Amino acid sequence: MTLNDFLKSKAYVLKSRPAGKPTPDDFEEIEVALPALEDGQILLEAKYISVDPYMRGRMSDQKSYVAPFEIGQPITGGVVARVMESRSSMFHPGDMVMGMLKWEDIQIAWATEVQKIDVELAPASYYLGLFGLTGLTAYFGMMRIAKPKPAETVVISGAAGAVGMVVGQIAKIMGCNVIGIAGSPSKQRFLTEELGFDYAFDYHDLQTLEENLHRAAPLGVDIYFDNVGGEVSDLILNYITHGARIVICGQIALYNDPKKAVGPYPQIALIKNSALMKGFIVSDYADSFHEGQLELIKWYKEGVLKGHETVIQGFDKLPETFISLFDGKNTGKMLIQV
Amino acid sequence: MTLNDFLKSKAYVLKSRPAGKPTPDDFEEIEVALPALEDGQILLEAKYISVDPYMRGRMSDQKSYVAPFEIGQPITGGVVARVMESRSSMFHPGDMVMGMLKWEDIQIAWATEVQKIDVELAPASYYLGLFGLTGLTAYFGMMRIAKPKPAETVVISGAAGAVGMVVGQIAKIMGCNVIGIAGSPSKQRFLTEELGFDYAFDYHDLQTLEENLHRAAPLGVDIYFDNVGGEVSDLILNYITHGARIVICGQIALYNDPKKAVGPYPQIALIKNSALMKGFIVSDYADSFHEGQLELIKWYKEGVLKGHETVIQGFDKLPETFISLFDGKNTGKMLIQV
């Protein structure tokens, strides 16, 4: 007899594939009866659950590199959890771990699916943000694709989001002129006052944005780290320099509305400027995750890299918190504390 | 007294900047009185003059990496010429040379502006095509950006054009499955029967093109070498594989009509497939021209790389021959024999 013989867990499954922006009705909370642990398995209690814009892509049934979520099956994503019980020599009860796990408050996983985290070094939740897939996304997008050089100008859309805020800090560490684009005065102050960005601009009025860009990037934009897409990106492409690198990390402005996914061809700007545009997903660099994490942790210890989170309390808030990402409700990493 | 005291030359100057497709009225033929040769200069008689789609960009007064042509000044481009007289120890009368020179039948150049060519090895005109900037464009676009691997599928738009026909041959040398897109049955036969492309398809009916692509590239497109842009490119982007490379060499479909330069954002396909899109101009690789030329000549000598030209007779045909590029009138390299 084990602990989980007495336990039932709650899980969120995908109920329907959203047509545009997801709604709470696309999710369903179900009760799950947990089977007994097998050898090599661990019983986990979720502490923090990550919500990320890329998960919208997995809700659609389209060809993509990451498999779509299955209807009726639990959503999966980044989770930090405490080990309640272990039938693996790798973990002991009380250990804190992270992994790509289910939106389930109590769940069974294979020991090989998770990694132990060091909660002495930093808050446990940072392993979903700064040291997790979002931090690694920023790290590899910058260090493997953009390859910033000192004094280059870097523009970041969605700059106050989980990835963008790390991208800008890495660009500062590399000695760049850093311009963040974010949608509210409080986000803009956060970028310049808390994180040391050189400039932070609003995007709602494109003409004002263009004037600001002229002033802050008089020699043009060497690196554009794009989390958003659409009209803002069209504008910035007019200002790229010869040899510019455009990192396509997200296109959140386009995810929910296919009609918006039409605009001026960027090919014209690319050919005029011998510029590079590269899409990626963090798992492309899975072989180097350890290297990336060590570097992020080193910068954090040195005090040149900061984390920032928007934490919402309660497992039941998962659907609406995820949906709020598309309204720009978060500053920094958005997550649920269970 | 020197030979050119007796000579007048003809030149084509840019008379006006075209709004859309260039017309003969955008050019003007003028008579030029040649000054005496200075030390270090040579007198040249043009033998072949290159016309290239990229020159359309230089006719506009827009920011670009290559400076625009000046109104009232001679057009410049690739020219093969015979040395008539030399005040440089580098050249002797009768030498054949090539360089970026004026659209002028007889002209003065600095010896340092041209390079001698070996007309024993190949026809002189090949130094404007196969071994010239067009061949080098194909070479660097493939070897430095696309980096083909054996058994990968390569699609080329504008495949029967000067650059495209070399791209496809390099892809075959690299062991790829090669699909050329070209606009007439005779061009398609040229690609498969003369150059060894695996497939050649028409683009006029997009649905037929899509069906053909399904059949010829069942696993998707690993490399797309794009000389054309527009709807054909939109279609091919739906079929790229994870890690695909898209080389933006030309966008001839868009050069003359800015209204056509709007379509589905390729960023979506890039992010879904972790794909790369890179614009370039051959001068980005100027430091490696010698290396590229040696490799192209080696393949030519081995018989695995062929040249092909559409040669129009007469200096006076320059404007209309250039304009005909945009109607797809050429197969292979288009040039004027003076």
XYZ file of C-alpha atoms in Angstrom:
676
model
C 0.000 0.000 0.000
C 1.357 3.389 -0.953
C 0.394 6.955 -0.289
C -1.290 7.446 -3.619
C -3.777 4.643 -3.018
C -5.663 7.296 -1.097
C -5.221 10.112 -3.568
C -7.209 11.548 -6.352
C -5.828 14.374 -8.431
C -7.259 17.191 -10.491
C -6.155 17.702 -14.077
C -6.956 20.095 -16.916
C -7.546 18.452 -20.250
C -8.004 20.001 -23.669
C -11.738 19.893 -24.368
C -11.806 21.550 -27.784
C -9.391 23.178 -30.204
C -9.872 26.966 -30.132
C -10.706 28.689 -33.428
C -9.195 32.056 -32.457
C -8.275 33.160 -28.961
C -8.731 30.290 -26.470
C -11.676 30.478 -24.030
C -12.172 28.783 -20.646
C -14.549 26.357 -22.402
C -11.644 24.911 -24.356
C -10.401 23.397 -21.074
C -12.050 20.933 -18.703
C -11.087 20.061 -15.163
C -11.348 16.342 -14.500
C -10.658 14.095 -11.531
C -8.016 11.420 -11.999
C -7.596 8.280 -9.911
C -3.905 7.610 -9.555
C -2.617 4.043 -10.003
C 0.055 2.563 -7.729
C 3.638 3.681 -8.346
C 5.797 1.369 -10.419
C 9.512 0.901 -9.979
C 11.318 3.937 -11.350
C 8.344 6.231 -10.798
C 7.830 9.124 -8.412
C 4.717 10.767 -7.002
C 4.750 14.541 -7.408
C 2.857 17.447 -5.915
C 2.843 20.428 -8.319
C 4.039 23.677 -6.733
C 4.321 25.984 -9.761
C 2.878 25.512 -13.242
C 4.092 27.514 -16.218
C 1.797 29.108 -18.797
C 3.476 30.072 -22.070
C 2.323 31.582 -25.369
C 3.854 28.735 -27.414
C 1.251 26.400 -25.880
C -1.372 28.038 -28.099
C 0.315 26.367 -31.068
C -0.044 22.953 -29.458
C -3.793 23.503 -29.023
C -4.194 23.540 -32.826
C -4.178 20.425 -34.923
C -1.609 21.659 -37.417
C 1.675 20.280 -38.590
C 4.363 21.645 -36.319
C 7.544 20.341 -34.765
C 5.951 19.891 -31.334
C 3.042 17.450 -31.397
C -0.408 18.965 -30.770
C -2.153 18.359 -27.444
C -4.690 15.546 -27.692
C -8.359 16.235 -27.065
C -9.369 14.760 -23.694
C -5.751 14.452 -22.533
C -4.063 16.665 -19.927
C -2.261 19.775 -21.104
C 1.491 19.465 -20.517
C 4.078 22.155 -19.826
C 6.757 23.235 -17.413
C 6.033 22.264 -13.798
C 8.014 22.577 -10.555
C 6.988 19.908 -8.069
C 7.859 18.350 -4.720
C 8.526 14.618 -4.538
C 5.907 13.033 -2.259
C 7.008 9.453 -2.733
C 9.730 7.782 -4.747
C 10.317 4.334 -6.179
C 13.527 5.544 -7.788
C 16.965 5.796 -6.200
C 17.364 9.147 -7.965
C 14.905 11.016 -5.754
C 13.771 11.193 -2.154
C 10.565 12.584 -0.672
C 10.942 16.335 -0.196
C 13.188 16.811 -3.234
C 12.190 19.641 -5.521
C 12.167 18.833 -9.246
C 11.137 20.313 -12.576
C 10.083 18.813 -15.871
C 7.648 18.873 -18.767
C 4.704 17.520 -16.814
C 0.933 17.509 -16.772
C -1.437 20.257 -15.629
C -2.283 17.977 -12.701
C -1.980 18.883 -9.039
C -0.737 15.450 -8.015
C 0.786 13.197 -10.627
C 3.013 10.245 -11.306
C 6.128 10.658 -13.440
C 9.137 8.564 -14.382
C 12.231 9.647 -12.496
C 13.974 10.158 -15.835
C 11.410 12.786 -16.876
C 12.420 15.343 -14.244
C 15.535 17.024 -12.927
C 16.345 18.058 -9.391
C 16.549 21.797 -8.735
C 18.631 23.755 -6.218
C 16.245 25.886 -4.162
C 19.101 27.282 -2.052
C 20.385 29.156 -5.077
C 17.154 30.791 -6.187
C 13.387 30.554 -5.687
C 11.992 27.253 -6.972
C 9.793 29.044 -9.488
C 12.874 30.479 -11.261
C 13.431 27.022 -12.741
C 10.329 27.627 -14.878
C 11.460 31.115 -15.881
C 14.957 32.493 -15.627
C 16.704 29.094 -15.449
C 13.966 27.176 -17.246
C 12.828 26.941 -20.839
C 12.064 30.674 -21.052
C 15.540 31.679 -19.873
C 17.074 29.084 -22.171
C 14.949 30.348 -25.064
C 16.371 33.836 -24.533
C 19.888 32.444 -24.118
C 19.996 30.314 -27.277
C 18.098 32.836 -29.403
C 20.688 35.434 -28.518
C 23.896 33.412 -28.252
C 23.356 30.937 -31.108
C 21.335 32.990 -33.594
C 21.690 36.743 -32.923
C 25.309 36.594 -31.687
C 25.391 40.162 -30.331
C 28.547 42.257 -30.555
C 29.333 45.192 -28.234
C 27.704 48.500 -29.219
C 25.167 46.849 -31.511
C 21.560 47.954 -31.232
C 19.069 45.290 -30.148
C 15.297 45.744 -30.359
C 12.992 43.336 -28.516
C 9.234 43.061 -29.014
C 7.244 41.666 -26.098
C 10.202 42.909 -24.057
C 8.466 42.741 -20.672
C 7.389 39.151 -21.252
C 9.113 36.112 -19.803
C 11.561 35.647 -22.687
C 11.938 39.308 -23.688
C 13.052 40.479 -20.257
C 15.875 37.920 -20.264
C 16.858 38.714 -23.869
C 17.332 42.394 -23.022
C 19.404 41.642 -19.951
C 21.652 39.303 -21.968
C 22.016 42.046 -24.588
C 23.101 44.473 -21.846
C 25.615 41.914 -20.533
C 26.982 41.752 -24.113
C 27.410 45.532 -24.185
C 24.570 46.393 -26.554
C 22.251 49.389 -26.905
C 18.942 47.812 -25.839
C 15.463 48.956 -26.828
C 12.456 47.156 -25.394
C 8.940 47.416 -26.794
C 6.157 46.896 -24.264
C 2.522 47.891 -23.969
C 2.179 49.936 -20.758
C 4.034 52.653 -18.839
C 4.537 50.329 -15.873
C 6.127 47.674 -18.090
C 8.320 50.321 -19.716
C 9.486 51.614 -16.327
C 10.174 48.029 -15.257
C 12.451 47.543 -18.278
C 14.490 50.732 -17.902
C 14.461 51.180 -14.123
C 14.640 47.599 -12.873
C 16.408 45.805 -15.698
C 18.675 48.513 -17.130
C 17.312 48.608 -20.690
C 18.480 51.799 -22.451
C 15.018 52.562 -23.835
C 11.496 51.184 -23.572
C 8.753 52.248 -25.980
C 5.050 51.669 -26.397
C 3.768 50.084 -29.606
C 0.151 51.200 -29.647
C 0.872 54.275 -31.785
C 3.121 53.174 -34.626
C 4.087 56.707 -35.634
C 5.313 57.539 -32.138
C 7.162 54.235 -32.050
C 8.857 55.121 -35.328
C 9.944 58.525 -34.026
C 11.296 56.931 -30.868
C 13.137 54.328 -32.899
C 14.794 57.060 -34.992
C 16.062 58.692 -31.847
C 17.181 55.558 -29.988
C 18.624 53.677 -32.971
C 20.035 56.380 -35.273
C 22.348 53.871 -36.988
C 19.632 51.241 -37.372
C 18.747 47.937 -35.759
C 21.378 45.186 -35.777
C 19.341 42.572 -33.920
C 15.570 42.269 -33.713
C 14.346 39.658 -31.261
C 10.724 39.178 -32.211
C 8.201 37.696 -29.809
C 5.180 39.411 -31.320
C 5.108 39.767 -35.135
C 2.636 41.821 -37.189
C 2.738 45.579 -37.762
C 5.375 46.320 -35.145
C 7.747 43.907 -36.844
C 6.945 45.358 -40.274
C 8.026 48.756 -38.967
C 11.254 47.559 -37.400
C 12.274 45.721 -40.573
C 12.493 49.117 -42.279
C 15.348 50.016 -39.933
C 17.594 46.979 -40.003
C 21.290 47.326 -40.829
C 23.400 45.376 -43.306
C 23.978 41.933 -41.825
C 21.137 42.267 -39.302
C 19.839 39.190 -37.472
C 16.119 38.762 -36.845
C 15.284 36.083 -34.312
C 11.736 34.772 -34.690
C 10.921 33.497 -31.225
C 7.181 34.121 -31.116
C 4.431 35.710 -33.178
C 1.861 36.170 -30.434
C 0.059 38.926 -32.385
C -0.767 36.375 -35.086
C -1.497 33.183 -33.136
C -5.178 33.799 -32.568
C -6.144 35.474 -35.824
C -5.004 33.951 -39.119
C -6.361 36.979 -41.019
C -3.710 39.169 -39.402
C -0.968 36.902 -40.717
C -0.617 38.886 -43.949
C 1.659 41.886 -44.443
C 4.638 43.255 -46.343
C 7.045 40.498 -47.344
C 10.140 40.697 -45.123
C 12.120 39.078 -47.938
C 12.569 42.553 -49.445
C 14.279 43.905 -46.320
C 16.328 40.715 -45.989
C 17.736 40.930 -49.504
C 18.441 44.661 -49.299
C 20.391 44.200 -46.087
C 21.884 40.718 -46.475
C 19.982 40.001 -43.300
C 19.191 36.724 -41.588
C 15.807 35.694 -40.201
C 15.702 32.487 -38.155
C 12.864 30.752 -36.389
C 13.609 28.359 -33.558
C 12.227 26.410 -30.672
C 14.278 25.949 -27.537
C 14.379 22.167 -27.946
C 16.599 22.668 -31.029
C 19.356 23.261 -28.468
C 18.427 20.460 -26.044
C 21.970 19.082 -26.208
C 23.251 22.357 -24.738
C 20.641 23.011 -22.021
C 23.138 22.306 -19.256
C 25.657 24.772 -20.678
C 22.959 27.424 -21.037
C 21.635 26.913 -17.529
C 25.126 27.193 -16.031
C 25.701 30.482 -17.833
C 22.321 31.910 -16.743
C 22.971 30.855 -13.138
C 26.463 32.413 -13.265
C 25.019 35.748 -14.432
C 22.312 35.550 -11.768
C 24.911 34.987 -9.037
C 26.954 37.904 -10.378
C 23.880 40.091 -10.034
C 23.710 41.052 -13.739
C 20.633 38.943 -14.493
C 17.366 39.236 -12.586
C 14.179 37.207 -12.535
C 10.700 38.684 -12.386
C 7.390 36.910 -12.122
C 3.666 37.437 -12.237
C 2.369 34.704 -9.912
C -1.321 33.781 -9.781
C -2.540 31.635 -6.891
C -4.610 28.512 -7.432
C -4.653 25.480 -9.720
C -8.181 26.413 -10.826
C -6.881 29.657 -12.325
C -4.803 27.840 -14.971
C -7.108 28.349 -18.006
C -7.843 32.034 -17.434
C -4.213 32.786 -16.569
C -3.041 31.120 -19.760
C -5.616 33.078 -21.786
C -4.566 36.365 -20.159
C -1.114 36.005 -21.758
C -2.706 37.110 -25.031
C -3.928 40.335 -23.412
C -0.414 41.170 -22.219
C -1.474 40.862 -18.553
C 1.909 39.604 -17.367
C 5.174 41.319 -16.595
C 7.986 38.789 -16.679
C 7.295 35.118 -16.280
C 3.640 34.220 -15.719
C 2.918 31.195 -13.550
C 0.443 29.535 -11.277
C 1.289 28.734 -7.677
C -0.690 25.636 -6.809
C 49.133 61.158 -79.287
C 47.256 57.972 -78.478
C 44.685 55.831 -80.208
C 41.785 57.258 -78.285
C 42.413 60.798 -79.473
C 40.498 59.674 -82.517
C 37.762 57.846 -80.698
C 34.340 58.673 -79.541
C 32.305 56.136 -77.659
C 28.638 55.418 -77.129
C 27.234 55.039 -73.626
C 23.856 54.350 -72.053
C 22.995 56.636 -69.161
C 20.065 56.469 -66.747
C 17.632 59.130 -67.923
C 14.863 58.643 -65.348
C 14.064 56.345 -62.425
C 11.334 53.877 -63.460
C 8.144 53.811 -61.387
C 7.291 50.182 -62.164
C 8.765 48.089 -64.923
C 11.575 49.982 -66.717
C 10.900 51.262 -70.251
C 13.327 52.168 -73.061
C 12.675 55.846 -72.219
C 14.413 55.396 -68.879
C 17.690 55.043 -70.796
C 19.452 57.438 -73.126
C 22.279 56.747 -75.542
C 24.886 59.510 -75.506
C 28.175 60.107 -77.274
C 31.237 60.418 -75.069
C 34.551 62.043 -76.058
C 37.335 60.047 -74.452
C 40.210 61.901 -72.744
C 43.829 60.802 -73.112
C 44.917 57.748 -71.103
C 46.693 58.447 -67.833
C 49.385 56.271 -66.347
C 47.775 53.144 -64.877
C 44.813 53.299 -67.232
C 43.763 51.044 -70.079
C 41.539 51.589 -73.111
C 38.904 48.893 -73.484
C 36.598 47.700 -76.220
C 33.500 46.016 -74.762
C 32.830 42.538 -76.169
C 30.042 41.279 -73.892
C 27.844 43.256 -71.528
C 25.823 41.586 -68.784
C 22.193 42.443 -67.998
C 20.984 41.292 -64.582
C 17.723 41.593 -62.608
C 19.523 43.081 -59.566
C 20.249 46.193 -61.666
C 16.571 47.133 -61.348
C 17.224 47.864 -57.668
C 20.044 50.266 -58.537
C 17.698 52.217 -60.825
C 15.616 53.212 -57.773
C 16.678 55.903 -55.363
C 16.151 53.795 -52.242
C 18.396 52.858 -49.384
C 20.155 49.669 -50.315
C 23.598 48.226 -49.840
C 24.634 48.932 -53.449
C 24.516 52.634 -54.321
C 21.814 53.667 -56.814
C 22.765 54.586 -60.380
C 23.000 58.365 -60.823
C 20.699 60.126 -63.276
C 22.694 61.188 -66.354
C 25.550 58.814 -65.553
C 26.345 55.583 -67.405
C 24.812 52.362 -66.146
C 27.496 50.029 -64.784
C 27.585 46.251 -64.657
C 29.612 43.220 -65.635
C 31.541 43.679 -68.907
C 34.049 41.507 -70.780
C 36.382 43.641 -72.889
C 39.502 43.544 -75.034
C 42.426 45.792 -74.148
C 43.029 48.209 -77.045
C 45.805 50.205 -75.438
C 47.525 50.051 -72.059
C 49.429 52.469 -69.870
C 49.751 49.803 -67.188
C 52.372 47.063 -66.946
C 49.569 44.715 -65.888
C 47.950 44.503 -69.345
C 48.886 44.393 -73.005
C 46.813 45.177 -76.066
C 44.785 42.101 -77.018
C 44.360 40.886 -73.440
C 40.824 39.924 -72.509
C 39.567 41.271 -69.182
C 36.399 41.532 -67.107
C 35.186 43.980 -64.500
C 32.328 46.094 -63.208
C 32.424 48.632 -66.043
C 30.233 51.084 -67.884
C 27.613 50.391 -70.533
C 29.990 52.033 -73.018
C 31.335 50.455 -76.185
C 34.803 51.932 -75.791
C 35.919 53.106 -72.387
C 38.830 53.954 -70.148
C 39.361 52.018 -66.902
C 42.043 51.769 -64.255
C 44.047 48.568 -64.582
C 43.134 47.746 -60.986
C 39.420 47.710 -61.848
C 39.600 44.662 -64.104
C 40.961 41.140 -64.073
C 42.450 39.143 -66.908
C 40.443 36.141 -68.082
C 41.566 32.853 -69.601
C 39.757 32.444 -72.918
C 41.526 29.141 -73.622
C 39.607 27.546 -70.782
C 36.114 28.671 -71.718
C 34.301 31.204 -73.916
C 35.029 34.793 -72.837
C 31.364 35.412 -72.086
C 31.383 32.699 -69.379
C 33.263 35.166 -67.163
C 30.032 37.167 -66.957
C 27.922 34.104 -66.220
C 29.186 30.756 -65.043
C 32.510 32.054 -63.687
C 31.300 35.612 -63.075
C 29.059 37.215 -60.509
C 26.070 35.042 -61.436
C 28.019 31.804 -60.960
C 29.511 33.154 -57.740
C 26.038 34.180 -56.539
C 24.855 30.598 -56.996
C 28.017 29.248 -55.386
C 27.963 31.348 -52.213
C 24.186 31.176 -51.801
C 24.439 27.386 -51.831
C 27.772 26.731 -50.123
C 27.686 29.446 -47.457
C 23.975 29.755 -46.709
C 22.053 26.660 -47.846
C 24.875 24.150 -47.135
C 23.232 21.223 -48.952
C 23.598 17.668 -47.676
C 23.256 14.552 -49.847
C 19.663 13.405 -50.431
C 18.155 16.712 -49.369
C 15.460 18.206 -51.573
C 16.266 21.560 -53.155
C 13.655 23.740 -54.878
C 14.762 26.642 -57.077
C 12.498 29.392 -58.400
C 13.642 31.133 -61.562
C 15.539 27.896 -62.148
C 16.247 28.487 -65.842
C 17.695 31.926 -65.143
C 21.387 32.743 -64.973
C 21.741 32.057 -61.237
C 19.104 29.332 -60.912
C 20.621 27.075 -63.559
C 23.940 27.092 -61.689
C 22.267 26.582 -58.293
C 20.538 23.424 -59.503
C 23.731 22.024 -60.999
C 25.610 22.637 -57.733
C 22.757 20.917 -55.869
C 23.133 17.891 -58.173
C 26.907 17.864 -57.585
C 26.101 17.803 -53.832
C 23.837 14.768 -54.312
C 20.470 16.450 -53.819
C 17.009 15.848 -55.221
C 16.610 18.954 -57.406
C 13.339 20.580 -58.443
C 13.443 23.582 -60.758
C 10.543 25.971 -61.303
C 10.467 27.654 -64.682
C 7.822 29.243 -66.862
C 7.829 27.355 -70.161
C 8.040 23.764 -71.475
C 11.288 24.552 -73.316
C 12.890 25.889 -70.124
C 11.667 22.845 -68.217
C 13.128 20.481 -70.807
C 16.384 22.433 -70.696
C 16.595 21.895 -66.922
C 15.880 18.170 -66.898
C 17.377 17.101 -70.235
C 20.418 19.360 -70.505
C 21.288 20.066 -66.886
C 20.156 16.894 -65.110
C 17.589 18.414 -62.740
C 15.347 15.681 -61.309
C 12.150 17.652 -61.933
C 11.122 20.914 -63.565
C 7.668 22.397 -63.033
C 5.674 25.323 -64.330
C 4.420 27.935 -61.874
C 1.524 29.488 -63.788
C -1.081 27.205 -62.238
C -0.387 27.084 -58.505
C -2.609 24.081 -57.880
C -0.769 21.986 -60.437
C 2.522 23.184 -58.979
C 1.372 22.065 -55.535
C 0.399 18.613 -56.814
C 3.748 18.280 -58.553
C 5.562 19.368 -55.411
C 3.744 16.702 -53.380
C 4.922 14.063 -55.792
C 8.519 15.267 -56.211
C 9.166 16.284 -52.592
C 7.109 13.845 -50.489
C 9.276 14.513 -47.417
C 9.230 18.285 -47.871
C 11.643 20.949 -49.033
C 14.985 21.244 -47.216
C 16.389 24.118 -49.254
C 14.482 26.757 -51.182
C 16.646 28.987 -53.354
C 14.366 31.891 -54.188
C 15.014 34.144 -57.158
C 11.394 35.155 -57.631
C 9.282 35.715 -54.481
C 5.524 36.214 -54.313
C 2.846 33.521 -54.515
C 5.159 30.734 -55.641
C 7.309 31.288 -52.561
C 4.256 31.424 -50.305
C 3.292 27.996 -51.580
C 6.726 26.440 -51.131
C 6.999 27.744 -47.567
C 4.084 25.457 -46.685
C 6.290 22.475 -47.494
C 9.563 23.235 -45.765
C 11.105 20.740 -43.362
C 12.429 21.292 -39.846
C 15.724 23.121 -40.140
C 15.062 24.236 -43.735
C 17.187 26.971 -45.308
C 15.589 29.579 -47.555
C 18.064 31.588 -49.597
C 16.658 34.943 -50.705
C 18.666 35.717 -53.814
C 16.114 37.691 -55.816
C 12.470 38.716 -55.679
C 11.997 39.513 -59.362
C 8.204 39.086 -59.093
C 8.108 42.024 -56.679
C 10.704 44.442 -58.071
C 8.426 46.286 -60.448
C 5.210 46.329 -58.450
C 5.263 47.343 -54.772
C 1.580 46.389 -54.422
C 2.474 42.753 -54.959
C 4.915 42.870 -52.050
C 2.271 41.815 -49.520
C 1.417 38.248 -48.593
C 1.362 35.675 -45.812
C 4.093 36.323 -43.249
C 6.844 33.710 -43.719
C 7.715 34.158 -40.038
C 4.981 31.630 -39.225
C 6.596 28.914 -41.329
C 10.047 29.826 -40.023
C 9.053 29.457 -36.377
C 7.121 26.233 -36.955
C 10.098 24.652 -38.679
C 13.066 26.297 -36.934
C 13.946 27.428 -40.424
C 16.439 30.007 -41.622
C 15.797 32.697 -44.247
C 18.804 34.701 -45.396
C 19.128 37.491 -47.917
C 22.480 38.190 -49.509
C 24.336 39.959 -52.260
C 27.340 38.333 -53.873
C 29.681 41.122 -52.717
C 29.172 39.906 -49.123
C 31.619 37.159 -50.118
C 34.064 39.335 -52.075
C 36.966 38.046 -49.966
C 36.286 34.540 -51.250
C 35.640 35.228 -54.948
C 38.886 33.563 -55.983
C 38.043 30.394 -54.044
C 34.558 30.297 -55.554
C 35.811 30.833 -59.090
C 38.400 28.055 -58.763
C 35.713 25.638 -57.593
C 33.324 26.578 -60.418
C 36.131 26.196 -62.990
C 37.091 22.819 -61.495
C 33.502 21.544 -61.859
C 33.329 22.944 -65.398
C 36.530 21.116 -66.373
C 35.177 17.907 -64.822
C 32.091 18.254 -67.032
C 29.594 18.391 -64.137
C 28.814 22.088 -64.550
C 27.620 23.632 -67.802
C 27.113 27.182 -68.983
C 24.182 28.362 -71.053
C 23.537 31.772 -72.544
C 20.964 33.837 -74.340
C 23.111 36.211 -76.403
C 21.618 39.263 -78.119
C 23.686 41.059 -80.764
C 24.258 44.816 -80.682
C 25.126 47.496 -78.151
C 21.921 49.342 -79.073
C 19.844 46.414 -77.798
C 20.975 46.924 -74.186
C 17.846 48.655 -72.800
C 15.288 46.332 -74.344
C 17.327 43.241 -73.503
C 17.571 44.325 -69.875
C 13.814 44.975 -69.782
C 13.047 41.570 -71.307
C 14.548 39.907 -68.199
C 11.331 40.785 -66.375
C 9.278 38.912 -68.964
C 11.350 35.769 -68.460
C 12.675 35.924 -72.025
C 16.054 34.419 -71.195
C 17.219 30.876 -70.625
C 20.468 30.897 -68.694
C 22.665 33.968 -68.657
C 21.391 36.900 -70.744
C 23.986 39.129 -72.346
C 24.719 41.512 -75.158
C 27.443 40.825 -77.681
C 28.750 44.223 -78.780
